[in-house]
Amino acid sequence: DRHARNPSKRRSRSLGVNKTMAEISQKHYDVLVVGAGAAGVTAAIRAGREGVKCALVEKNGIPGGTITACGIAAPGLFAVKGKQIISGIGWELVCKTRQASGQPLPDLTQWDDVFWHNQIDINPVIFAAICDQELLAANVHIHYHTMLGALKDEGNFWRVTLCGKEG
């Protein structure tokens, strides 16, 4: 290959188009979310639902952060002293996970003074599937097994280098 020393000049035959690898890898997003933990997933879903072009980058091959990758399948407290204080997308994901698992939602008006007794257990595998489903429904571009390599301020946009399995 005459362009072996410069991979950006190499033509892609597998895609059936006449574009350089650099042209193929350049994508433009309005929002980039780094990390698919509970906060990253909810941020990406919100951005996607708002209609902006959003990409989600995650080093693991599954969303959910500590819920899925570390086995801490109790995402936190949604109520304090019998009053729900957290709702939104995070609560929506927990509700959908419990429903898909065949588990009822706990009565949030009941409060135990041992705070961790009030956490809501979820199935981490089903939670990951629900997250994937909602991310795709929100048109979020998911990049698993990918990490942030570099950021460069170009004035009116940021140039981002991502490191994935393919390099």
PDB file of C-alpha atoms in Angstrom, residues 1 3-5 9 11 13 15 33 41 47 60 66 68 77 84 100-101 116 127 129 131 137 145 151-152 156 162:
ATOM      1  CA  ASP A   1       0.000   0.000   0.000  1.00  0.00           C
ATOM      2  CA  HIS A   3      -0.032   5.112   1.846  1.00  0.00           C
ATOM      3  CA  ALA A   4       1.039   2.657   4.557  1.00  0.00           C
ATOM      4  CA  ARG A   5       3.164   5.288   6.292  1.00  0.00           C
ATOM      5  CA  LYS A   9      -4.333   8.847   3.282  1.00  0.00           C
ATOM      6  CA  ARG A  11      -8.572   4.630   1.265  1.00  0.00           C
ATOM      7  CA  ARG A  13     -12.431  -0.307   0.557  1.00  0.00           C
ATOM      8  CA  LEU A  15     -16.983   0.835   3.411  1.00  0.00           C
ATOM      9  CA  VAL A  33     -20.579  13.056  27.468  1.00  0.00           C
ATOM     10  CA  VAL A  41     -26.282   8.208  30.971  1.00  0.00           C
ATOM     11  CA  ALA A  47     -29.299  15.949  25.506  1.00  0.00           C
ATOM     12  CA  ASN A  60     -16.290  -0.182  29.526  1.00  0.00           C
ATOM     13  CA  THR A  66     -20.639   1.356  39.488  1.00  0.00           C
ATOM     14  CA  THR A  68     -23.053  -2.503  36.463  1.00  0.00           C
ATOM     15  CA  LEU A  77     -31.758   7.406  47.813  1.00  0.00           C
ATOM     16  CA  GLN A  84     -39.412  11.807  47.205  1.00  0.00           C
ATOM     17  CA  ALA A 100     -38.818  -5.170  33.596  1.00  0.00           C
ATOM     18  CA  SER A 101     -37.481  -7.239  36.527  1.00  0.00           C
ATOM     19  CA  TRP A 116     -29.143   2.547  53.454  1.00  0.00           C
ATOM     20  CA  PHE A 127     -30.516  -1.694  34.129  1.00  0.00           C
ATOM     21  CA  ALA A 129     -30.236  -2.958  28.841  1.00  0.00           C
ATOM     22  CA  CYS A 131     -29.988   2.391  29.609  1.00  0.00           C
ATOM     23  CA  ALA A 137     -34.226   5.951  21.552  1.00  0.00           C
ATOM     24  CA  HIS A 145     -14.557   0.594  24.860  1.00  0.00           C
ATOM     25  CA  LEU A 151      -8.945  17.845  24.000  1.00  0.00           C
ATOM     26  CA  LYS A 152      -7.924  20.942  22.095  1.00  0.00           C
ATOM     27  CA  ASN A 156     -15.463  28.054  18.558  1.00  0.00           C
ATOM     28  CA  LEU A 162     -10.829   9.357  21.256  1.00  0.00           C
TER      29      LEU A 162
END
